[in-house]
Coordinates of C-alpha atoms in Angstrom, one line a residue:
M1 CA -66.7 -57.3 -22.7
S2 CA -63.4 -59.0 -25.0
W3 CA -59.9 -59.3 -24.8
F4 CA -57.0 -60.4 -26.8
L5 CA -53.0 -59.9 -26.4
L6 CA -51.0 -58.1 -28.1
G7 CA -47.1 -57.0 -28.1
G8 CA -47.1 -58.4 -24.8
M9 CA -50.2 -56.4 -23.1
L10 CA -53.4 -57.4 -22.5
L11 CA -55.7 -55.3 -24.3
N12 CA -59.9 -55.9 -23.9
T13 CA -62.5 -54.4 -26.3
F14 CA -65.1 -52.8 -23.0
D15 CA -66.8 -50.0 -23.5
T16 CA -65.5 -46.5 -23.1
S17 CA -67.9 -44.5 -22.5
L18 CA -67.6 -45.7 -18.9
V19 CA -64.7 -43.0 -18.4
S20 CA -65.2 -39.7 -19.6
H21 CA -62.7 -36.6 -19.7
D22 CA -62.9 -33.2 -20.9
G23 CA -60.0 -33.5 -23.6
N24 CA -57.5 -30.6 -21.8
S25 CA -55.4 -33.0 -20.6
R26 CA -51.9 -33.6 -22.3
V27 CA -50.4 -37.7 -22.2
L28 CA -46.1 -38.4 -23.2
V29 CA -46.3 -41.9 -23.5
V30 CA -42.4 -43.1 -23.6
D31 CA -42.2 -47.1 -25.3
D32 CA -39.4 -48.0 -27.6
T33 CA -42.2 -50.8 -29.2
P34 CA -44.3 -49.3 -31.6
T35 CA -47.4 -51.8 -31.1
N36 CA -47.3 -50.9 -27.4
L37 CA -47.3 -46.9 -28.7
F38 CA -49.9 -47.3 -31.2
I39 CA -52.4 -49.6 -28.3
L40 CA -52.0 -46.6 -25.7
S41 CA -52.0 -43.8 -27.5
T42 CA -55.1 -45.0 -29.3
L43 CA -56.9 -46.1 -25.9
L44 CA -56.2 -42.6 -24.7
N45 CA -57.2 -40.5 -27.9
N46 CA -60.6 -42.4 -28.1
E47 CA -60.9 -41.2 -23.7
G48 CA -60.0 -37.7 -25.5
Y49 CA -56.3 -37.1 -24.5
R50 CA -54.2 -35.5 -26.4
V51 CA -51.3 -38.1 -26.9
D52 CA -47.4 -37.6 -27.5
Q53 CA -44.9 -40.1 -28.5
A54 CA -41.5 -41.2 -28.0
D55 CA -39.7 -44.6 -28.6
N56 CA -36.4 -43.3 -26.7
G57 CA -35.7 -41.8 -23.2
E58 CA -33.7 -38.9 -25.1
S59 CA -37.0 -37.8 -27.3
A60 CA -38.9 -37.9 -24.1
I61 CA -37.1 -36.1 -22.1
A62 CA -37.0 -33.4 -25.4
L63 CA -41.3 -33.8 -25.7
A64 CA -41.5 -33.0 -22.0
K65 CA -39.7 -30.3 -22.0
A66 CA -41.3 -28.3 -24.7
H67 CA -44.9 -29.7 -24.1
R68 CA -45.2 -30.1 -20.7
P69 CA -47.7 -33.1 -20.7
T70 CA -49.9 -33.1 -18.0
L71 CA -48.6 -36.7 -17.2
I72 CA -46.8 -39.2 -18.5
L73 CA -46.7 -42.9 -19.0
L74 CA -43.2 -44.4 -18.9
D75 CA -41.8 -47.7 -19.8
I76 CA -38.6 -48.5 -17.9
M77 CA -37.1 -51.3 -20.5
M78 CA -35.6 -49.0 -23.6
P79 CA -32.0 -49.2 -24.8
H80 CA -29.3 -46.5 -24.3
M81 CA -31.5 -45.3 -21.2
N82 CA -34.0 -46.6 -19.4
G83 CA -36.7 -45.9 -17.6
Y84 CA -35.6 -44.9 -14.3
E85 CA -32.6 -42.7 -15.9
V86 CA -35.7 -40.5 -18.2
C87 CA -37.4 -39.8 -14.5
T88 CA -34.3 -38.9 -12.4
Q89 CA -33.4 -36.3 -15.2
L90 CA -37.3 -34.9 -15.4
R91 CA -37.1 -34.9 -11.4
A92 CA -33.7 -32.3 -11.5
D93 CA -35.7 -29.6 -13.9
P94 CA -37.5 -27.4 -12.3
A95 CA -39.3 -27.6 -15.8
T96 CA -40.8 -30.7 -15.4
A97 CA -40.0 -32.0 -11.9
Q98 CA -43.8 -31.6 -11.0
I99 CA -45.2 -33.8 -13.7
P100 CA -46.2 -37.3 -12.7
I101 CA -45.2 -40.4 -14.0
I102 CA -46.8 -43.6 -14.1
F103 CA -44.1 -46.3 -15.0
L104 CA -45.8 -49.2 -17.1
S105 CA -43.5 -52.2 -17.1
S106 CA -43.3 -55.5 -17.3
L107 CA -40.6 -55.8 -14.2
D108 CA -42.8 -56.8 -11.5
A109 CA -40.8 -57.6 -8.8
P110 CA -40.8 -55.5 -5.5
F111 CA -37.2 -54.1 -6.1
D112 CA -38.4 -52.7 -9.1
K113 CA -41.6 -50.6 -7.6
V114 CA -39.6 -49.6 -4.6
E115 CA -36.9 -48.0 -7.5
A116 CA -39.3 -47.0 -9.0
F117 CA -40.9 -45.1 -6.2
Q118 CA -37.9 -44.1 -5.0
R119 CA -37.1 -42.1 -8.9
G120 CA -40.3 -40.1 -8.5
A121 CA -42.9 -42.1 -9.8
A122 CA -46.5 -41.4 -9.4
D123 CA -47.7 -44.7 -9.7
Y124 CA -47.1 -48.2 -11.3
V125 CA -48.9 -51.0 -13.5
T126 CA -47.8 -54.0 -14.6
K127 CA -47.8 -55.3 -17.9
P128 CA -49.6 -57.0 -19.5
F129 CA -52.6 -54.1 -17.9
Q130 CA -55.6 -53.8 -18.0
P131 CA -57.0 -50.7 -19.8
A132 CA -59.4 -49.8 -17.2
E133 CA -57.2 -50.1 -15.1
V134 CA -54.6 -47.7 -16.8
L135 CA -57.0 -45.1 -17.4
A136 CA -58.4 -44.8 -14.3
R137 CA -54.8 -44.7 -13.0
V138 CA -54.0 -41.9 -16.1
R139 CA -57.6 -39.8 -14.8
H140 CA -56.6 -40.2 -11.3
Q141 CA -53.5 -38.0 -11.5
T142 CA -54.8 -35.7 -14.2
D143 CA -57.5 -35.1 -11.9
L144 CA -54.9 -34.6 -9.4
Q145 CA -52.8 -31.9 -11.6
K146 CA -55.8 -30.5 -12.4
A147 CA -56.8 -29.9 -8.3
R148 CA -53.2 -29.1 -8.0
H149 CA -53.2 -26.1 -10.6
Q150 CA -56.4 -25.1 -9.0
Q151 CA -55.3 -24.8 -5.8
N152 CA -52.2 -22.5 -6.9
R153 CA -54.2 -20.4 -8.9
L154 CA -56.9 -20.4 -5.8
T155 CA -53.5 -19.4 -3.8
L156 CA -52.7 -16.6 -6.2
E157 CA -55.5 -15.1 -5.9
L158 CA -56.0 -14.7 -2.2
E159 CA -52.6 -14.1 -1.5
S160 CA -53.5 -11.0 -3.9
R161 CA -57.0 -10.7 -2.4
V162 CA -54.5 -10.3 1.0
Q163 CA -52.4 -7.5 0.0
E164 CA -55.2 -5.9 -1.4
R165 CA -57.0 -5.8 1.3
T166 CA -53.7 -5.3 3.3
Q167 CA -53.0 -1.9 1.8
L168 CA -56.3 -0.8 2.3
L169 CA -56.4 -1.8 6.2
E170 CA -53.3 0.0 5.9
L171 CA -54.7 3.5 4.5
A172 CA -57.6 3.3 6.4
H173 CA -55.6 3.2 9.8
S174 CA -53.2 6.0 8.5
Q175 CA -56.7 8.1 8.3
L176 CA -57.8 6.8 11.1
L177 CA -55.3 8.0 13.2
E178 CA -54.7 11.1 12.1
V179 CA -58.0 12.1 13.2
A180 CA -58.0 10.7 16.3
L181 CA -54.8 13.2 16.9
I182 CA -55.9 16.2 15.5
D183 CA -58.9 18.3 16.7
R184 CA -62.0 18.3 14.3
L185 CA -62.4 22.4 15.5
T186 CA -59.2 23.8 15.7
R187 CA -57.5 21.8 13.5
L188 CA -54.6 21.6 16.8
P189 CA -53.0 18.7 17.6
N190 CA -55.6 17.4 20.7
R191 CA -54.8 16.0 24.0
L192 CA -53.2 11.9 23.0
S193 CA -50.8 14.4 20.8
F194 CA -49.4 16.3 23.1
V195 CA -49.2 13.9 25.5
K196 CA -47.5 12.2 22.9
R197 CA -44.9 14.9 22.3
L198 CA -44.8 15.5 26.5
S199 CA -43.8 12.1 27.6
K200 CA -40.9 12.7 24.6
V201 CA -39.7 15.5 26.0
M202 CA -39.8 14.4 29.8
A203 CA -37.8 11.0 28.2
Q204 CA -35.5 13.4 27.0
S205 CA -34.8 16.1 29.8
Q206 CA -34.3 12.8 32.0
I207 CA -31.2 12.0 30.0
E208 CA -29.8 15.3 29.5
S209 CA -31.0 17.4 32.4
S210 CA -33.2 19.7 29.9
S211 CA -36.1 22.1 31.4
Y212 CA -39.4 22.6 29.8
S213 CA -42.7 24.0 31.3
L214 CA -46.3 23.0 30.7
L215 CA -48.6 25.6 30.6
F216 CA -52.5 24.8 31.1
L217 CA -54.8 27.7 29.2
D218 CA -58.7 27.8 29.8
C219 CA -60.9 30.3 28.5
D220 CA -62.9 32.4 31.8
R221 CA -66.4 32.6 31.0
F222 CA -66.4 30.8 27.7
K223 CA -70.0 30.0 28.4
R224 CA -71.6 32.7 28.4
V225 CA -70.4 33.2 24.7
N226 CA -72.0 30.5 23.7
D227 CA -75.1 31.4 25.4
S228 CA -75.6 34.5 24.4
L229 CA -73.7 34.6 21.1
G230 CA -74.5 30.9 20.1
H231 CA -72.1 27.8 19.5
R232 CA -71.1 29.1 15.8
I233 CA -69.8 32.0 17.5
G234 CA -68.1 30.1 20.4
D235 CA -66.8 27.9 18.1
Q236 CA -65.4 30.8 15.8
L237 CA -63.8 32.4 18.6
L238 CA -62.2 29.2 19.7
R239 CA -60.3 28.5 16.0
E240 CA -59.0 32.3 16.4
V241 CA -57.9 31.7 19.9
A242 CA -56.0 28.4 18.3
R243 CA -54.5 30.6 16.0
R244 CA -53.0 33.2 17.8
L245 CA -51.5 30.7 20.2
T246 CA -49.6 29.0 17.0
Q247 CA -48.7 32.8 15.7
L248 CA -47.2 33.0 19.0
K249 CA -45.5 29.4 18.5
E250 CA -43.8 30.0 15.3
T251 CA -42.1 33.4 16.9
D252 CA -41.1 32.5 20.0
E253 CA -38.1 29.6 20.0
I254 CA -39.2 28.3 23.4
A255 CA -42.7 26.9 22.4
D256 CA -42.1 23.6 21.6
F257 CA -46.0 22.4 21.0
V258 CA -49.7 23.8 21.0
A259 CA -52.7 21.6 21.4
R260 CA -56.8 21.9 21.9
F261 CA -58.0 19.7 24.9
G262 CA -61.3 20.3 24.5
G263 CA -64.1 22.9 25.4
D264 CA -62.0 26.1 25.9
E265 CA -59.0 24.4 27.4
F266 CA -55.6 24.8 25.2
A267 CA -52.0 23.3 26.3
I268 CA -48.3 24.7 25.1
L269 CA -45.3 22.9 25.8
L270 CA -42.0 25.4 26.6
T271 CA -38.5 23.7 26.1
Q272 CA -35.3 25.1 26.4
V273 CA -36.3 27.6 29.1
P274 CA -33.0 28.3 31.0
N275 CA -35.6 29.7 34.2
K276 CA -39.1 30.8 35.5
K277 CA -38.5 34.3 34.6
T278 CA -38.0 32.9 31.2
V279 CA -41.8 31.1 31.1
V280 CA -43.4 34.0 33.0
S281 CA -42.1 37.3 30.7
F282 CA -43.6 34.4 27.7
V283 CA -47.1 33.8 29.5
K284 CA -47.5 37.5 29.7
N285 CA -46.6 38.1 25.9
M286 CA -49.7 35.0 25.4
L287 CA -51.9 36.9 27.6
R288 CA -51.7 40.1 25.8
D289 CA -51.9 39.0 22.6
L290 CA -55.4 37.0 23.4
A291 CA -56.5 40.5 25.2
Q292 CA -56.7 42.4 21.8
P293 CA -60.4 42.2 21.0
F294 CA -61.5 39.6 18.5
F295 CA -64.0 40.2 15.5
L296 CA -66.7 37.5 14.3
T297 CA -69.4 38.7 11.8
G298 CA -69.7 41.6 13.4
N299 CA -69.1 41.3 17.0
E300 CA -66.2 42.2 19.1
I301 CA -65.3 39.8 22.2
F302 CA -63.2 40.2 24.4
I303 CA -62.3 37.2 27.0
N304 CA -59.8 36.3 30.3
V305 CA -57.8 33.6 30.3
S306 CA -56.4 31.4 33.4
I307 CA -53.1 29.7 33.4
G308 CA -51.3 26.9 34.8
M309 CA -47.7 26.6 35.0
V310 CA -45.9 23.6 35.8
W311 CA -42.2 23.7 35.9
G312 CA -40.9 19.9 34.5
D313 CA -38.0 18.5 36.4
T314 CA -36.7 14.9 37.4
S315 CA -39.4 13.7 39.5
Y316 CA -42.5 14.3 37.2
V317 CA -42.2 10.3 35.7
A318 CA -46.0 10.9 33.6
A319 CA -47.2 12.6 31.3
E320 CA -50.8 12.8 33.0
H321 CA -49.0 13.7 36.5
L322 CA -47.5 16.9 35.0
L323 CA -51.1 17.6 33.2
R324 CA -53.3 17.3 36.9
D325 CA -51.1 19.8 38.6
A326 CA -51.0 22.4 35.6
D327 CA -55.1 21.8 35.9
V328 CA -54.5 22.0 39.5
A329 CA -52.6 25.6 39.1
M330 CA -54.8 26.6 36.7
Y331 CA -57.9 26.9 39.3
Q332 CA -56.2 27.8 41.6
A333 CA -55.6 31.2 38.8
K334 CA -59.0 31.0 38.1
E335 CA -60.4 31.6 41.9
D336 CA -57.6 34.2 42.7
S337 CA -59.3 36.7 41.1
Q338 CA -55.9 39.2 41.4
N339 CA -53.6 36.7 39.1
Q340 CA -54.4 35.3 35.6
Y341 CA -51.5 32.7 36.1
R342 CA -50.2 30.8 38.5
W343 CA -47.8 28.0 39.1
F344 CA -48.2 24.5 41.0
E345 CA -46.6 24.7 44.2
S346 CA -46.1 21.7 46.6
A347 CA -48.4 23.8 48.8
M348 CA -50.9 22.7 46.7
H349 CA -51.6 19.6 48.2
S350 CA -55.2 19.2 49.3
Q351 CA -55.8 17.1 45.8
A352 CA -53.4 14.9 46.9
V353 CA -54.6 14.7 50.5
Q354 CA -58.1 13.4 48.9
L355 CA -56.1 10.8 46.4
L356 CA -54.7 9.7 49.5
E357 CA -58.2 9.3 51.0
L358 CA -59.8 8.3 48.3
E359 CA -57.2 5.1 48.2
T360 CA -58.1 4.5 51.7
D361 CA -61.6 4.7 51.2
L362 CA -60.7 2.1 47.6
R363 CA -58.9 -0.6 49.7
L364 CA -62.0 -0.1 52.4
A365 CA -65.0 -1.0 49.5
L366 CA -63.0 -3.7 48.1
E367 CA -63.0 -5.6 51.3
R368 CA -66.3 -4.8 51.9
R369 CA -68.1 -5.2 48.8
E370 CA -69.3 -1.6 48.5
F371 CA -69.5 -2.3 44.3
E372 CA -72.4 -2.5 42.5
L373 CA -73.6 -2.9 39.4
H374 CA -75.9 -1.0 36.9
Y375 CA -76.7 -2.6 33.8
Q376 CA -77.8 -0.2 30.7
P377 CA -79.5 -1.9 27.8
I378 CA -77.7 -2.3 24.2
V379 CA -80.7 -2.0 22.0
D380 CA -81.6 -3.9 18.7
L381 CA -81.3 -1.0 16.3
E382 CA -83.5 -2.8 13.4
R383 CA -85.8 -4.7 15.7
M384 CA -86.2 -2.1 18.4
K385 CA -85.1 -4.9 21.2
I386 CA -82.8 -5.2 23.4
M387 CA -79.9 -7.6 22.8
G388 CA -78.3 -7.5 25.5
F389 CA -76.4 -5.2 28.5
E390 CA -73.4 -3.6 29.6
A391 CA -72.7 -3.7 33.1
L392 CA -71.3 -0.3 34.7
V393 CA -69.8 -0.8 38.4
R394 CA -70.8 2.0 40.9
W395 CA -69.6 2.8 44.9
Q396 CA -72.0 1.9 47.5
H397 CA -70.2 4.9 49.7
P398 CA -70.6 4.3 53.1
K399 CA -71.4 8.0 53.4
K400 CA -71.2 9.9 50.1
G401 CA -73.8 7.6 48.9
L402 CA -73.6 5.6 45.0
V403 CA -70.3 7.7 43.7
S404 CA -69.7 7.4 39.9
P405 CA -67.1 5.1 38.1
N406 CA -65.9 9.2 37.0
D407 CA -64.9 10.0 40.5
F408 CA -63.0 6.3 41.2
I409 CA -62.1 4.6 38.1
P410 CA -59.2 6.6 37.3
F411 CA -57.7 6.2 40.6
A412 CA -58.4 2.4 40.5
E413 CA -56.1 1.9 36.9
E414 CA -53.2 4.5 38.1
T415 CA -53.3 2.7 42.0
G416 CA -53.5 -0.6 40.4
F417 CA -56.7 -1.3 42.3
I418 CA -58.5 -1.6 39.2
V419 CA -57.1 -5.4 39.3
D420 CA -59.1 -6.2 41.7
L421 CA -62.0 -4.4 41.5
G422 CA -62.5 -6.1 37.9
K423 CA -62.3 -9.3 39.1
Q424 CA -65.0 -8.1 42.1
V425 CA -67.5 -6.7 38.7
L426 CA -67.0 -9.7 36.8
E427 CA -68.2 -12.1 39.5
I428 CA -70.7 -9.8 40.4
A429 CA -71.8 -9.5 36.2
C430 CA -71.5 -13.3 36.1
T431 CA -73.8 -14.0 39.6
H432 CA -76.4 -11.8 38.2
L433 CA -76.7 -13.5 34.5
A434 CA -76.6 -16.8 36.2
E435 CA -79.7 -15.7 38.6
W436 CA -81.5 -14.3 34.8
E437 CA -80.2 -17.2 33.3
Q438 CA -81.9 -20.0 35.6
A439 CA -85.0 -17.7 36.2
G440 CA -85.2 -18.1 32.2
L441 CA -85.1 -14.7 31.5
L442 CA -83.0 -14.5 29.0
D443 CA -83.7 -15.7 25.5
P444 CA -81.2 -17.3 23.6
G445 CA -78.8 -14.6 22.3
L446 CA -78.6 -12.2 25.2
S447 CA -75.5 -11.6 26.5
V448 CA -74.2 -9.3 29.3
S449 CA -70.8 -7.0 29.0
V450 CA -68.0 -6.2 30.9
N451 CA -65.7 -4.1 30.5
I452 CA -62.0 -5.2 31.1
A453 CA -59.4 -3.0 32.1
P454 CA -55.5 -3.3 30.5
E455 CA -54.3 -4.1 33.9
Q456 CA -57.0 -7.0 34.8
L457 CA -56.2 -8.0 30.7
L458 CA -52.8 -8.7 31.6
Q459 CA -52.7 -10.3 35.2
P460 CA -50.7 -14.2 34.1
D461 CA -54.7 -15.8 35.6
I462 CA -56.7 -14.1 33.8
L463 CA -58.2 -16.8 32.1
T464 CA -58.2 -19.1 35.1
Q465 CA -60.1 -16.2 37.1
V466 CA -62.7 -16.4 34.1
E467 CA -62.7 -20.1 33.7
K468 CA -63.3 -20.5 38.0
I469 CA -66.1 -17.3 37.4
I470 CA -67.7 -18.8 34.8
K471 CA -68.0 -22.6 36.6
T472 CA -68.8 -21.1 40.2
T473 CA -72.2 -19.3 38.8
G474 CA -72.8 -21.6 36.1
I475 CA -73.7 -19.3 33.5
S476 CA -73.5 -20.2 29.6
P477 CA -69.6 -19.1 28.4
H478 CA -71.2 -17.5 25.4
R479 CA -73.9 -15.1 27.0
L480 CA -70.5 -13.1 28.3
R481 CA -69.0 -10.5 26.4
L482 CA -65.5 -9.0 27.6
E483 CA -64.4 -5.3 26.4
V484 CA -61.4 -4.2 26.0
T485 CA -59.7 -1.4 25.1
E486 CA -57.4 -0.6 22.1
R487 CA -54.5 0.5 24.4
S488 CA -54.8 -2.9 25.9
I489 CA -54.0 -4.3 22.6
I490 CA -51.6 -2.2 21.4
G491 CA -48.9 -2.1 24.0
N492 CA -49.3 -6.0 24.8
R493 CA -49.9 -7.5 21.4
A494 CA -48.7 -10.7 21.5
Q495 CA -49.6 -11.6 25.1
V496 CA -53.4 -9.5 24.8
E497 CA -54.0 -12.3 21.1
E498 CA -53.3 -15.3 22.8
V499 CA -55.7 -14.6 25.8
L500 CA -58.2 -13.6 23.4
K501 CA -57.6 -16.7 21.7
A502 CA -58.2 -18.5 24.7
L503 CA -61.3 -16.6 25.1
Q504 CA -63.0 -17.8 21.7
L505 CA -62.3 -20.9 22.2
R506 CA -63.9 -20.8 25.5
H507 CA -66.8 -19.2 23.6
I508 CA -66.7 -16.0 25.1
Q509 CA -67.6 -13.2 23.4
V510 CA -64.7 -9.9 22.7
S511 CA -65.7 -6.1 22.1
I512 CA -63.3 -3.3 21.7
D513 CA -64.7 -0.4 23.6
D514 CA -64.2 3.1 22.6
F515 CA -62.6 2.4 19.8
G516 CA -60.4 5.2 17.6
T517 CA -60.0 6.7 20.8
G518 CA -56.6 5.6 21.2
Y519 CA -53.6 4.2 19.7
S520 CA -55.2 2.0 16.9
A521 CA -55.3 -1.5 16.6
L522 CA -56.7 -1.6 12.6
S523 CA -53.4 -2.7 11.3
Y524 CA -54.2 -5.8 12.4
L525 CA -57.3 -6.0 13.8
H526 CA -58.3 -8.7 11.2
T527 CA -56.4 -10.9 13.3
L528 CA -57.8 -11.0 16.5
P529 CA -60.3 -13.1 17.7
V530 CA -62.6 -10.3 18.1
H531 CA -66.4 -9.4 17.7
C532 CA -67.5 -6.4 17.3
L533 CA -66.2 -2.9 17.7
K534 CA -68.2 -0.1 19.8
V535 CA -68.2 3.4 18.8
D536 CA -67.3 5.8 21.4
R537 CA -70.4 8.5 22.4
S538 CA -67.1 10.6 21.3
F539 CA -67.1 10.8 18.0
V540 CA -71.5 9.9 18.0
Q541 CA -72.4 13.2 20.2
P542 CA -71.4 15.8 17.6
I543 CA -73.8 13.6 14.6
T544 CA -76.7 15.7 13.5
H545 CA -78.4 15.6 10.1
E546 CA -75.4 17.2 8.0
A547 CA -73.0 14.7 6.8
S548 CA -69.7 16.5 7.9
S549 CA -71.1 15.6 11.2
L550 CA -70.5 11.9 10.7
G551 CA -67.0 12.1 11.4
I552 CA -64.9 8.7 11.2
V553 CA -67.9 6.7 12.2
P554 CA -68.9 5.7 8.3
L555 CA -65.0 4.7 8.3
I556 CA -65.2 2.3 12.0
V557 CA -68.7 1.0 10.6
N558 CA -67.1 0.2 6.9
V559 CA -64.3 -1.5 8.9
A560 CA -66.0 -3.7 11.3
H561 CA -68.5 -4.9 8.3
T562 CA -65.3 -5.5 6.2
L563 CA -64.1 -8.1 9.2
N564 CA -67.6 -9.3 9.1
M565 CA -67.6 -8.2 12.9
E566 CA -70.9 -6.0 14.9
V567 CA -70.8 -2.3 15.1
I568 CA -72.3 -1.1 18.8
A569 CA -72.7 2.7 19.2
E570 CA -72.2 4.5 22.1
G571 CA -74.0 7.6 23.6
I572 CA -77.1 7.9 21.2
E573 CA -79.2 11.2 22.4
N574 CA -81.4 11.7 19.8
I575 CA -83.7 10.7 17.1
T576 CA -81.2 11.7 14.8
Q577 CA -78.3 10.4 15.9
L578 CA -80.2 7.2 16.0
R579 CA -80.9 7.7 12.2
Q580 CA -77.6 8.7 11.4
L581 CA -76.5 5.4 12.4
K582 CA -79.0 3.3 11.2
K583 CA -78.0 4.7 7.8
L584 CA -75.0 3.6 7.7
G585 CA -75.5 0.4 9.0
C586 CA -75.0 0.4 12.4
R587 CA -77.2 -3.0 13.6
Y588 CA -77.3 -2.2 17.9
G589 CA -77.1 1.2 19.8
Q590 CA -77.1 2.0 23.8
G591 CA -77.5 5.7 25.2
F592 CA -80.0 7.4 27.3
L593 CA -82.5 8.3 24.2
F594 CA -83.3 4.6 24.6
H595 CA -82.7 4.0 28.3
G596 CA -79.9 4.6 32.0
A597 CA -77.8 2.2 33.5
L598 CA -80.4 1.0 35.8
P599 CA -80.1 -1.4 39.3
A600 CA -80.0 -5.4 37.7
Q601 CA -84.0 -6.1 39.1
Q602 CA -84.8 -2.7 36.9
A603 CA -82.5 -3.7 34.4
I604 CA -84.0 -7.2 33.5
G605 CA -88.1 -5.5 33.9
L606 CA -87.1 -3.7 30.7
L607 CA -86.6 -7.2 28.5
S608 CA -90.7 -7.2 28.7
R609 CA -90.4 -3.2 27.3
P610 CA -90.8 -3.3 23.4
F611 CA -89.1 0.1 21.9
T612 CA -92.1 1.1 19.8
D613 CA -91.9 4.6 20.7
W614 CA -88.7 4.5 18.9
A615 CA -89.5 2.7 15.8
D616 CA -92.9 4.8 15.7
S617 CA -90.9 8.2 15.9
L618 CA -88.3 7.1 13.2
S619 CA -91.2 5.9 10.8
A620 CA -92.8 9.2 10.9

């Protein structure tokens, strides 16, 4: 290596192959000394840089704007306009503000260097310089520029992808919401739509004191049609009933909303009704229309209907209360052979008495810890192996025996008992899980799912409760999976999202249960720390060999895969459903096809049983 002094700069003739460059960077060299320009340009050209030269500040600014170099090497001591002034003007112009500037100067005082960096310099090299140092600093700055450009490009691409994904999610959300609000068979609004409309009318009534009435209709002995003529004719009959009700709605101004609730049940909302006599007149017209024969594929069919009626007033504060009373009145009409319709009356208080009894029993059951858990296996559909259990609560009533959750969970949710019940269920589940884990009965990935009610999830101390139970029982947090509903998320998004993120930090998994049956959280599902979507059994039960029977299940599975989530299908009851779900890429499932819910000791015994019989059936 040799050195020589030229134009006040110390230049060495080292082997420049030690520094390489891709030749895509452009460097502007600014110096009022021709010799300096020559040396720096030669040095940079030899390294593959494209070099522009300027011998004064004005030319430097013009070239920087015209060529947008990757880097500027700028001398400070120049006539007319020094390097500081050049740097200040370049930084003030948005077109050149981001170009890094390395000052090259014989000024070596700390003050000069501070001034350079205050003006916006990226680096500072003192003359005479070592070429290796100049090249290293140039290379560093050009690499930084490349990295910034690459980062900006990736950011733009990411923003574009996020926007595209958001549009797709919004489209999927609108499609899912539409499907969730419409009855697939009759194309009438479903129960959810009806409740939304009824709630709105109730709210208006509280303000305007307007009158409304609710009719609940059930086709008598409809099962006989299915049993004798088949479900296809039964479905046609339901569609025809829906058509006649819709026609009646369109011709009578008090008919506001018609919906099918499922099976052979329909509901009709009447608004702006002056009195009960008007409602009765409407009902008689409806009965007359429905009494006309239905001609379906050569069959002449007559049906009778039973109608429960509720007069809406300000005493009702929840849509479900109106529906409950209309349902009670409908069953009274069904039991009364002399009348096809009945008004709900206060004398129909037997249900209220039963609810009071249920409330008392629930309170005592919580104190006496009469609740126990049964466990239904969740199966890996590929390996036909149990990958977890869902804990399902049962009530060991001292007089009634084992009570199904359908007989007390809705009431517990309505009365607030669900909070204490949910805490007790979580304690029992974690206790069983700890026993199984300590006995070495569990595979590393096996977990237990526990349902968390919306009211429980919104408790201020829910995280403290969960942490205390985990610590007390000593379970591994990753084995616990909490199942929340869409209703929990939709109604209290900010609070719920905070809780879910806290659970994630504690390595507790979260699933959305009964996905697709409520107000969908799809529009911001991608922001939630959720591990799994559970396909509700109501979407699984209709599945047959026909592709049209799949409904929105493919959509839910695709959404889960897009968001890198697991999918569990509930309610699998036959091989056809299992095969169809596997074709869709649904990895996990549960249902009576594999096993029903069992007490803890019996459930854990299933781990030693391979589901080879179902695997053989699938391959047959």
